[in-house]
Amino acid sequence: MKVLVANRGEIAVRILRACRELGFASVAVYSDADEEALHTRYADEAVCIGPAAASESYLNMQAVLKAAKNSGAEAIHPGYGFLSENTAFAQAVEEAGLVFIGPRPETIALTGDKLAARKAAREAGLPVLPGPDVPISEEIPVDISNGITFPVLIKAVAGGGGRGIRLARDREELDRMVQAARQEAQAAFGDDTVYLEPLVQQARHIEVQILGDGEGNILCLGERECSIQRRRQKLIEESPAPGLTESARQYLYDSAYRLASCLQYRSLGTVEFLLDVNGQFHFIEVNPRIQVEHPVTEMVTGLDLVSQQLQLAAGLPLRYAQEEITARGWAIEGRVLAEDPDAGFLPATGTVNYLKEPGGPGVRVDSALYLGMQVLADYDSLLAKVICWGEDRNSATQRLRRALDEFQIGGIPTDLEFLSQVVDSQNFISGRADTTYLDHFQFPSREGKEPLEREMALATAMLAHQASLKTGQNGQNCSNQSSPWLTSAWREQMKGNL
Amino acid sequence: MALYRVYIGNNEYKVEISDHHVAVNGEQEQGHLIPLNELGLYLLRMGSQARELQMHLQGPSTYEVLSGVRRVIARVMKDRGQLRGLVEPQQVGSLNAPMPGMVVNVLVNPGNLVDEGQVVIVLESMKMQMELRAPVSGRVSAIHVRPRDQVEKGKLLVKIEKE
């Protein structure tokens, strides 16, 4: 099978790796900005599909389909984001006689319409949050507060990826927040329809990984805890979820299984739930695609999810029965993002001028990083994922802490230090952190001039001093800088005199 | 002897370097800085302890320093000389782009009165929308961008004159 990967960054590389292992030929697509990107170079072939702006390249259905046709690809893997949840695209792929590596178009349509998904989940017997399954009309009725308890979430019907969601604490805020949600939804999904859903306070986000063959056979591959989020974007994920009783876990799996069965689910998907403080689960949505955090499931189950997905798409049967699926140990993932911690974690851009990825036992890095890579504002800020396996939660966490310490990226600010602060924090360690945890995260104080910073200052001054000696600004005789003798003399001086 | 002032965040360190010793904020140190390669990798040896550091000249008198999960920007000034390359103080009443991105919406017109904290511009970058607010109350005297414009970090977007 020849597979075109309609994505970029770490997930494109992840899928291309699986293709290579299975002996499938691969085609990458890239924008002008990604001509030198890792995924472009990794694939057997690469086709340019347009300019840097995603709307004109990675989101351009016609360009992707044309690339598939011209390269003779038989299947398209959409990855996550971009066209992965676009019904029209999935349809167009199948109409072109190609295999869409993901759920059937009608499943994507259903899960993409959050209200339809709620209805389907309710019918399958899942616990669904109360609220009318209808969108808010253009003019918000004055009496809307009837039957609504505040705080309430305003969510885009076409939503996903945490976008198009706003919180209204009271009636007064409602109009403004509906407006803001509509605007973001319009920009993100081209559809400004929104609906209301009660806010579950102090909720944990727990999701179940499913894999189906499209003929009614469903595997449930365990759960993931993704409560550590910022701006509704997941930051740290783990499997299994800490502190769940066996009966709660079984209930969760049964629920996900029932919904997936009703949908005759094909390929990979995730059924997402909130867990409230009373131990009740509430269905929120289905993500009909591979997810960023899929590696934690891979590490505890030992399965290669993308490989399974590709083999199903190639017409092979499911390789495993549910009884053969067991989880062993614990896995945790941290998302390394190009963000400036000194500027409120705003996305940052730059050129990678130094790179050292972590290694050692139980550590996996999924990234598309390379030395010299330019991080652009055109795409999202995910640079890499560090995933660590351990025998239990504590050893997995300690291993992640160690791996983060080893991971160094120069040239762009990242959230590496922040990730390690979160992993070190008491609430995270206890396993009870909810989705609002990072909103009021207490940064550990650096207690003024701590030793590391002091050493960094010392080293900087010594380096600046050397630089000034070398360029002779200090009146030293260093005119013949290129002489190897002087270089070694400089080294000796660094060792001996300073 | 040479005296350097190093600024990391809000902290200032005074480092004295002579042929025979180094001192940080008056405390003597046994410090040796050993370059491990030509690519910015250094070992700072202090007595029996050693710390690996990655250091890069980033701009005039400005170094990026990495160690463990820590990444800092250190600005170094010799003696009382001028610190070059420092960010110029922002003009009062000017709203600059805090990140590169695309202008989604401009919510004010020239001549409008705005309150401090009022949303003036919506900017999108890396699939995140951000509401930019007026830094001061006053009258909008100039708008330098239009919706769909791509802007660089630091670009002047809107100027507001205090009334």
XYZ file of C-alpha atoms in Angstrom:
661
model
C 0.000 0.000 0.000
C 1.186 3.504 -0.779
C 0.184 6.012 1.877
C 0.013 9.787 1.616
C 0.361 11.565 4.951
C -1.653 14.787 4.892
C 0.020 16.405 7.859
C 3.267 17.887 9.139
C 5.398 17.955 12.281
C 5.815 15.139 14.758
C 2.627 13.263 13.817
C 3.593 13.133 10.138
C 6.956 11.667 11.102
C 5.219 9.247 13.496
C 2.970 7.919 10.710
C 5.788 7.804 8.155
C 7.841 5.720 10.579
C 5.019 3.182 10.864
C 4.750 3.074 7.056
C 8.441 2.370 6.776
C 8.249 -0.458 9.329
C 5.326 -2.044 7.495
C 7.044 -1.716 4.153
C 4.401 0.694 2.862
C 5.583 3.318 0.382
C 4.978 6.847 1.669
C 4.255 10.294 0.291
C 4.612 13.472 2.314
C 2.938 16.739 1.461
C 4.443 20.047 2.462
C 3.924 23.787 2.281
C 6.541 26.202 0.962
C 7.591 26.823 4.566
C 8.186 23.102 5.177
C 10.355 22.332 2.197
C 13.209 21.353 4.511
C 11.039 19.934 7.301
C 11.775 16.506 8.722
C 8.568 14.895 7.434
C 9.312 16.178 3.931
C 12.706 14.503 4.019
C 11.613 11.328 5.777
C 9.010 10.167 3.251
C 9.849 8.231 0.106
C 8.342 11.065 -1.932
C 7.243 14.583 -1.128
C 4.837 16.885 -2.922
C 4.496 20.634 -2.410
C 0.837 21.570 -1.913
C 0.966 25.336 -1.527
C 2.164 28.351 0.431
C 2.914 28.508 4.152
C -0.601 29.475 5.295
C -2.314 26.234 6.341
C -5.566 27.336 4.689
C -3.783 27.239 1.351
C -1.764 24.069 1.876
C -2.460 21.522 4.655
C -6.145 22.496 4.685
C -6.436 22.614 0.904
C -8.406 19.467 0.017
C -7.981 19.793 -3.712
C -4.220 20.194 -3.437
C -3.939 17.134 -1.171
C -6.148 15.019 -3.448
C -4.172 16.107 -6.484
C -0.915 15.163 -4.747
C -2.388 11.728 -3.965
C -3.526 11.217 -7.532
C -0.250 12.338 -9.094
C 1.872 10.249 -6.747
C -0.273 7.146 -7.105
C -1.045 6.935 -3.381
C -3.775 4.453 -2.491
C -4.580 5.718 0.980
C -4.502 9.013 2.882
C -3.689 9.347 6.563
C -4.837 12.742 7.854
C -3.059 12.658 11.242
C -4.697 15.021 13.769
C -5.896 18.593 13.206
C -5.964 19.972 9.641
C -8.282 17.775 7.504
C -8.548 14.868 9.943
C -12.099 15.637 11.081
C -13.377 17.089 7.838
C -16.313 15.052 6.528
C -16.160 16.556 3.046
C -12.517 15.593 2.789
C -13.058 12.010 3.939
C -15.890 11.768 1.434
C -13.808 13.206 -1.404
C -10.995 10.761 -0.614
C -13.362 7.790 -0.842
C -15.065 9.152 -3.957
C -11.633 9.385 -5.577
C -11.321 5.647 -4.985
C -8.761 6.017 -2.205
C -8.780 4.671 1.338
C -9.365 7.259 4.045
C -7.393 6.082 7.079
C -9.922 6.957 9.739
C -13.603 6.508 10.476
C -16.289 6.474 7.781
C -17.334 9.957 6.604
C -20.754 9.603 8.249
C -19.070 8.843 11.599
C -16.926 11.954 11.236
C -20.039 13.975 10.393
C -21.828 12.660 13.448
C -18.982 13.167 15.896
C -18.198 16.569 14.382
C -21.690 17.758 15.204
C -21.401 17.897 18.978
C -25.163 17.929 19.452
C -25.663 14.873 17.224
C -22.867 13.125 19.124
C -24.590 13.864 22.443
C -27.796 12.386 21.070
C -26.049 9.251 19.810
C -24.271 8.823 23.147
C -27.530 9.231 25.068
C -29.166 6.626 22.855
C -26.276 4.240 23.464
C -26.920 4.621 27.180
C -23.944 6.816 28.022
C -24.160 9.435 30.765
C -24.657 12.744 28.918
C -24.779 16.171 30.556
C -28.254 17.681 30.713
C -29.193 20.460 28.327
C -31.262 20.864 25.196
C -29.784 19.282 22.070
C -30.429 22.473 20.127
C -28.181 25.393 19.262
C -28.661 28.886 20.665
C -30.628 31.037 18.247
C -29.167 34.173 16.704
C -30.966 36.436 19.172
C -30.427 35.192 22.697
C -33.840 35.115 24.359
C -34.077 37.190 27.523
C -35.538 34.257 29.397
C -32.696 31.937 28.396
C -31.628 31.611 31.995
C -34.710 29.454 32.514
C -33.453 25.957 32.909
C -29.796 26.939 32.823
C -27.599 26.860 35.832
C -24.590 29.106 35.800
C -21.691 28.830 35.282
C -22.367 27.484 31.826
C -20.127 26.613 28.898
C -20.816 27.939 25.437
C -19.487 25.419 22.943
C -19.200 25.389 19.173
C -21.347 22.687 17.570
C -18.548 22.150 15.064
C -15.946 22.434 17.841
C -12.778 20.548 18.557
C -9.289 21.021 19.902
C -10.621 23.212 22.706
C -11.573 25.998 20.340
C -14.828 27.906 20.256
C -15.474 27.374 23.953
C -16.277 30.141 26.422
C -17.409 30.196 30.026
C -20.206 32.449 31.260
C -20.427 32.806 35.020
C -23.767 34.607 35.002
C -26.516 35.915 32.752
C -24.671 39.202 32.381
C -21.627 37.541 30.808
C -23.650 35.297 28.551
C -24.192 37.642 25.577
C -20.554 38.686 25.409
C -19.250 35.129 25.733
C -21.684 33.769 23.164
C -20.411 36.469 20.829
C -16.771 35.562 21.513
C -17.425 31.834 21.097
C -19.259 32.484 17.836
C -16.402 34.565 16.504
C -13.760 31.976 17.367
C -15.932 29.156 16.033
C -16.479 31.013 12.771
C -12.743 31.612 12.368
C -11.776 28.060 13.302
C -14.540 25.949 11.755
C -16.411 28.268 9.383
C -19.545 27.680 11.444
C -20.645 29.909 14.299
C -23.387 27.674 15.720
C -23.038 27.288 19.497
C -24.885 25.473 22.268
C -24.905 25.476 26.051
C -23.651 22.773 28.367
C -23.486 22.878 32.161
C -19.974 23.376 33.491
C -18.755 20.411 35.504
C -16.722 21.971 38.271
C -13.407 20.475 39.384
C -13.697 17.868 36.665
C -10.999 15.494 35.551
C -10.670 14.682 31.864
C -10.535 10.962 31.194
C -10.796 9.391 27.757
C -10.963 5.882 26.335
C -9.019 4.713 23.284
C -10.966 2.555 20.881
C -10.047 0.738 17.687
C -12.657 -0.768 15.382
C -12.611 -2.668 12.126
C -15.802 -1.027 10.798
C -17.656 -4.322 10.937
C -18.657 -4.265 14.552
C -15.463 -5.585 16.135
C -14.252 -3.112 18.711
C -11.167 -3.121 20.908
C -11.044 -0.987 24.007
C -7.426 -0.030 24.651
C -7.666 1.512 28.073
C -8.021 5.054 29.316
C -5.912 8.166 29.482
C -6.009 10.920 32.046
C -5.600 14.357 30.432
C -6.558 16.768 33.191
C -3.403 18.828 33.055
C -4.491 21.461 30.557
C -3.831 25.090 29.828
C -6.180 27.188 27.739
C -8.079 23.931 27.138
C -4.992 22.416 25.532
C -3.693 19.221 27.090
C -0.166 19.467 28.423
C 0.512 16.263 30.359
C -1.272 12.960 29.777
C -0.973 9.556 31.346
C -2.299 6.033 31.232
C -3.878 4.561 33.253
C -5.829 7.282 35.097
C -4.746 7.440 38.752
C -7.092 6.486 41.551
C -9.895 4.851 39.547
C -11.634 1.892 41.125
C -11.884 -1.229 38.995
C -15.654 -0.864 38.788
C -15.372 2.771 37.629
C -12.832 1.726 35.032
C -15.044 -1.090 33.796
C -18.023 1.269 33.561
C -15.907 3.654 31.487
C -14.776 0.907 29.108
C -18.307 -0.472 28.763
C -19.639 2.991 27.923
C -17.002 3.610 25.268
C -17.524 0.121 23.894
C -21.286 0.591 23.621
C -20.976 3.855 21.712
C -18.296 2.479 19.396
C -20.453 -0.586 18.722
C -23.493 1.546 17.885
C -21.388 3.489 15.410
C -19.819 0.311 13.959
C -16.688 2.311 14.552
C -13.852 2.055 12.043
C -10.208 2.889 12.815
C -8.916 4.793 15.870
C -11.053 6.989 18.039
C -11.326 8.427 21.509
C -14.410 8.719 23.669
C -13.949 11.619 26.061
C -15.487 11.935 29.507
C -15.401 14.274 32.459
C -15.178 12.757 35.906
C -16.810 14.922 38.570
C -15.970 15.127 42.274
C -18.748 12.643 43.077
C -17.180 10.004 40.890
C -19.748 10.393 38.085
C -18.660 10.250 34.462
C -20.136 12.564 31.832
C -19.695 11.974 28.116
C -18.340 15.018 26.258
C -17.349 14.017 22.746
C -15.760 11.531 20.386
C -12.522 12.384 18.615
C -12.537 10.459 15.340
C -8.786 10.361 14.734
C -5.399 9.528 16.133
C -4.643 11.777 19.114
C -1.560 13.652 20.175
C -1.419 11.631 23.399
C -1.753 8.179 21.787
C 1.817 7.109 22.754
C 0.956 6.669 26.441
C -1.547 3.987 25.417
C 1.069 2.419 23.165
C 3.568 2.260 25.999
C 1.297 0.488 28.463
C -0.421 -1.851 25.968
C 2.649 -2.546 23.862
C 0.574 -1.990 20.724
C 1.564 0.283 17.865
C -1.723 2.104 17.276
C -0.726 3.692 13.980
C 0.514 0.385 12.662
C -2.790 -1.285 13.645
C -4.656 1.533 11.960
C -2.629 1.203 8.757
C -3.046 -2.563 8.643
C -6.823 -2.286 9.054
C -6.878 0.283 6.249
C -4.909 -2.137 4.082
C -7.738 -4.641 4.512
C -6.172 -6.871 7.169
C -8.384 -8.065 10.044
C -7.991 -6.901 13.658
C -4.993 -8.744 15.019
C -6.105 -8.991 18.616
C -9.080 -10.031 20.682
C -10.082 -7.968 23.727
C -8.795 -10.672 26.137
C -5.322 -10.261 24.651
C -5.178 -6.586 25.572
C -3.430 -5.966 28.874
C -1.900 -2.839 30.282
C 1.406 -3.034 32.058
C 2.965 -0.327 34.212
C 2.392 3.381 33.722
C 3.137 5.910 30.991
C 3.247 9.725 31.098
C 3.645 12.228 28.284
C 4.712 15.859 28.442
C 4.147 18.168 25.497
C 7.107 20.352 24.691
C 5.794 23.584 23.214
C 7.443 26.658 21.711
C 6.146 29.070 24.314
C 7.689 31.908 26.225
C 7.234 31.362 29.974
C 8.362 34.949 30.586
C 5.615 36.307 28.335
C 2.587 34.486 29.715
C 3.343 31.345 27.667
C 2.589 33.016 24.373
C 3.618 31.051 21.305
C 7.200 31.811 20.362
C 9.135 31.521 17.138
C 12.816 31.124 16.395
C 15.522 28.899 15.031
C 16.692 25.806 16.901
C 20.371 26.487 17.552
C 20.991 23.609 19.937
C 19.270 20.295 20.417
C 19.817 17.423 22.793
C 17.025 14.898 23.116
C 16.742 12.688 26.219
C 17.524 8.991 26.183
C 17.947 6.022 28.463
C 15.507 3.317 29.534
C 11.781 3.846 29.138
C 12.047 7.168 27.326
C 10.469 7.912 23.956
C 10.631 11.196 22.073
C 8.256 11.908 19.202
C 9.348 15.060 17.443
C 10.143 16.585 14.107
C 12.920 18.726 15.546
C 16.311 19.168 13.987
C 19.189 21.519 14.557
C 18.612 24.602 12.416
C 14.855 24.139 12.222
C 12.803 27.299 12.063
C 9.738 27.382 14.274
C 7.110 29.423 12.455
C 3.956 31.185 13.578
C 1.967 29.508 10.793
C 1.471 26.224 12.655
C 0.828 25.094 16.180
C 3.491 25.298 18.817
C 4.040 21.587 19.564
C 7.757 20.845 19.192
C 8.047 17.390 20.695
C 6.452 14.899 23.036
C 8.409 13.144 25.753
C 6.786 9.894 26.800
C 8.109 7.831 29.689
C 7.189 4.369 30.860
C 7.680 3.100 34.402
C 6.626 0.130 36.486
C 4.247 2.337 38.420
C 3.091 5.945 38.434
C 5.890 7.145 40.644
C 8.665 5.627 38.547
C 7.099 6.884 35.321
C 6.878 10.386 36.808
C 10.456 10.321 38.078
C 11.598 9.160 34.684
C 9.740 11.992 32.949
C 11.341 14.428 35.377
C 14.752 13.061 34.496
C 14.040 13.063 30.748
C 12.876 16.690 30.849
C 16.131 17.570 32.593
C 18.086 15.990 29.764
C 16.047 17.641 27.004
C 17.638 20.853 25.821
C 16.420 23.085 23.040
C 18.290 26.297 22.280
C 17.115 29.273 20.268
C 13.457 29.238 21.282
C 11.796 29.516 24.660
C 9.933 26.337 25.621
C 7.730 25.037 28.410
C 10.331 22.433 29.507
C 10.961 24.041 32.884
C 7.248 24.573 33.448
C 6.534 20.904 32.697
C 9.059 19.841 35.298
C 7.540 22.251 37.842
C 4.112 20.730 37.237
C 5.451 17.183 37.504
C 7.126 18.170 40.791
C 4.010 19.755 42.259
C 2.145 18.126 45.110
C -1.259 18.161 43.434
C 0.071 16.444 40.348
C 1.862 13.837 42.425
C -1.331 13.124 44.359
C -3.105 12.356 41.062
C -6.088 14.485 42.001
C -5.457 17.540 39.813
C -8.492 18.644 37.804
C -8.701 20.504 34.496
C -8.488 23.897 36.219
C -5.278 23.024 38.062
C -2.976 25.034 35.811
C -5.256 28.099 35.909
C -4.143 28.738 39.460
C -0.823 26.930 39.432
C 1.550 28.162 42.121
C 4.959 28.627 40.575
C 7.638 27.465 42.976
C 9.588 30.484 44.118
C 13.161 30.620 42.958
C 14.092 32.239 46.248
C 15.955 35.081 44.663
C 19.369 34.270 43.399
C 19.455 30.512 43.488
C 22.706 28.587 42.884
C 22.044 27.549 39.275
C 21.281 31.063 38.142
C 24.350 32.316 39.974
C 26.504 29.788 38.141
C 24.919 30.748 34.853
C 25.757 34.379 35.552
C 29.329 33.480 36.428
C 29.771 31.409 33.271
C 28.284 34.173 31.136
C 30.661 36.745 32.569
C 33.633 34.410 32.033
C 32.573 33.794 28.447
C 32.077 37.504 27.789
C 35.472 38.154 29.365
C 37.082 35.585 27.081
C 35.331 37.080 24.075
C 36.659 40.512 24.949
C 40.182 39.096 25.419
C 39.953 37.343 22.083
C 38.870 40.403 20.182
C 41.581 42.362 21.962
C 39.185 44.926 23.379
C 40.895 44.568 26.669
C 44.250 45.650 25.268
C 45.497 42.056 25.175
C 47.628 40.891 22.335
C 45.398 38.422 20.589
C 45.675 39.585 17.040
C 46.421 36.211 15.504
C 43.190 34.505 16.504
C 43.257 31.794 13.904
C 46.463 30.257 15.208
C 45.757 26.842 16.727
C 48.399 27.518 19.340
C 46.432 30.488 20.625
C 43.244 28.496 20.754
C 44.845 25.877 22.915
C 46.584 28.522 24.966
C 43.187 30.088 25.514
C 41.844 26.735 26.617
C 44.754 26.313 29.019
C 44.179 29.749 30.390
C 40.507 28.941 30.942
C 41.468 25.845 32.883
C 44.378 27.242 34.772
C 43.959 30.851 35.581
C 40.294 31.438 36.028
C 40.766 42.946 37.043
C 37.535 43.279 35.153
C 34.061 43.766 36.596
C 30.958 42.479 34.807
C 27.341 42.942 35.624
C 25.127 40.100 34.489
C 21.344 40.493 34.349
C 19.088 37.433 34.394
C 15.423 38.291 34.721
C 15.233 40.844 37.534
C 18.423 39.675 39.185
C 21.788 41.372 38.934
C 25.086 39.577 39.523
C 28.405 41.375 39.889
C 31.218 39.175 38.646
C 34.886 40.079 39.185
C 37.418 38.352 37.002
C 41.176 38.660 37.363
C 44.104 36.452 36.434
C 43.972 34.706 39.767
C 40.397 34.577 40.931
C 36.743 35.048 40.186
C 34.065 36.332 42.551
C 30.293 36.598 42.344
C 28.711 39.379 44.384
C 31.914 39.579 46.424
C 32.128 35.836 47.149
C 35.266 34.123 45.871
C 34.755 31.089 43.654
C 36.962 28.350 42.273
C 35.513 28.628 38.772
C 36.939 27.159 35.595
C 35.047 27.453 32.338
C 36.065 24.683 29.970
C 34.850 24.716 26.375
C 33.883 21.179 25.330
C 33.371 21.913 21.657
C 33.083 24.779 19.219
C 29.291 24.706 19.331
C 28.689 26.421 22.639
C 28.978 23.498 25.051
C 30.867 24.385 28.253
C 31.694 22.804 31.549
C 31.756 25.097 34.550
C 33.940 23.436 37.169
C 33.618 24.739 40.683
C 35.779 22.741 43.054
C 34.595 19.147 42.910
C 31.337 20.088 41.207
C 30.778 20.583 37.514
C 27.850 21.986 35.599
C 27.249 21.493 31.891
C 26.092 24.640 30.146
C 25.124 25.513 26.615
C 25.863 29.158 25.825
C 25.148 31.149 22.694
C 25.707 34.759 21.816
C 22.228 35.916 20.897
C 22.694 39.590 20.315
C 24.984 42.372 21.458
C 26.062 41.492 25.007
C 23.244 38.952 25.238
C 23.691 35.232 25.784
C 21.238 32.378 25.810
C 22.247 29.935 28.568
C 20.810 26.430 28.956
C 21.284 24.019 31.827
C 18.883 21.206 32.671
C 15.346 22.420 32.099
C 16.468 25.989 32.709
C 16.855 28.444 29.817
C 17.729 32.028 30.562
C 18.690 35.108 28.619
C 21.671 36.709 30.319
C 22.689 40.264 29.501
C 26.206 41.144 30.385
C 27.704 44.577 30.807
C 31.319 45.345 31.362
C 32.046 47.656 34.270
C 29.845 50.703 33.873
C 29.720 50.573 30.114
C 26.505 50.831 28.176
C 24.193 47.869 27.956
C 23.377 47.554 24.323
C 20.615 45.513 22.798
C 18.166 46.140 25.588
C 14.521 46.445 24.735
C 13.504 50.066 24.335
C 10.860 51.165 26.788
C 7.406 50.909 25.247
C 5.824 54.203 24.313
C 2.969 55.012 26.612
C -0.283 54.212 24.894
C 1.099 52.028 22.143
C -0.139 48.490 21.665
C 2.422 46.168 20.123
C 2.028 42.601 18.936
C 3.143 40.307 21.806
C 3.622 37.480 19.331
C 3.827 37.030 15.592
C 0.516 36.174 14.001
C -2.480 37.269 11.996
C -4.834 40.114 12.856
C -8.314 38.605 13.086
C -10.248 41.674 14.054
C -9.750 45.390 14.774
C -12.444 46.490 17.183
C -11.799 50.245 17.222
C -11.607 53.106 14.770
C -9.303 56.124 14.808
C -10.756 58.765 17.089
C -12.561 56.267 19.335
C -12.287 56.682 23.085
C -11.138 53.497 24.783
C -10.848 52.417 28.383
C -7.788 50.746 29.770
C -8.279 46.985 29.444
C -10.791 47.258 26.607
C -10.264 44.699 23.841
C -8.862 46.521 20.826
C -7.434 43.842 18.550
C -7.879 40.099 18.183
C -4.714 38.340 17.075
C -4.305 34.717 16.083
C -1.114 32.724 16.231
C -0.498 28.993 16.290
C -4.231 28.283 16.355
C -4.713 30.421 19.418
C -6.782 33.585 19.458
C -5.774 36.342 21.779
C -7.571 39.491 22.802
C -5.220 42.456 22.986
C -6.334 45.166 25.371
C -5.750 48.893 25.516
C -2.732 49.580 27.787
C -4.155 52.993 28.788
C -7.404 54.914 28.578
C -7.493 57.536 25.850
C -8.245 58.293 22.244
C -7.152 56.015 19.387
C -4.809 58.174 17.357
C -3.597 55.629 14.813
C -4.255 52.067 13.682
C -1.404 50.443 11.836
C -2.964 47.121 10.851
C -6.009 45.713 9.142
C -7.762 42.351 9.534
C -5.851 39.466 7.899
C -2.528 41.338 8.143
C 0.395 39.178 9.207
C 2.412 40.894 11.899
C 5.804 40.307 13.436
C 6.343 40.214 17.190
C 6.715 43.767 18.484
C 4.914 45.418 15.567
C 3.096 48.626 16.572
C -0.610 47.898 16.130
C -2.527 50.757 17.687
C -1.553 54.055 19.234
C -3.653 55.548 21.994
C -3.167 59.083 23.275
C -3.951 59.782 26.858
C -6.559 62.498 27.236
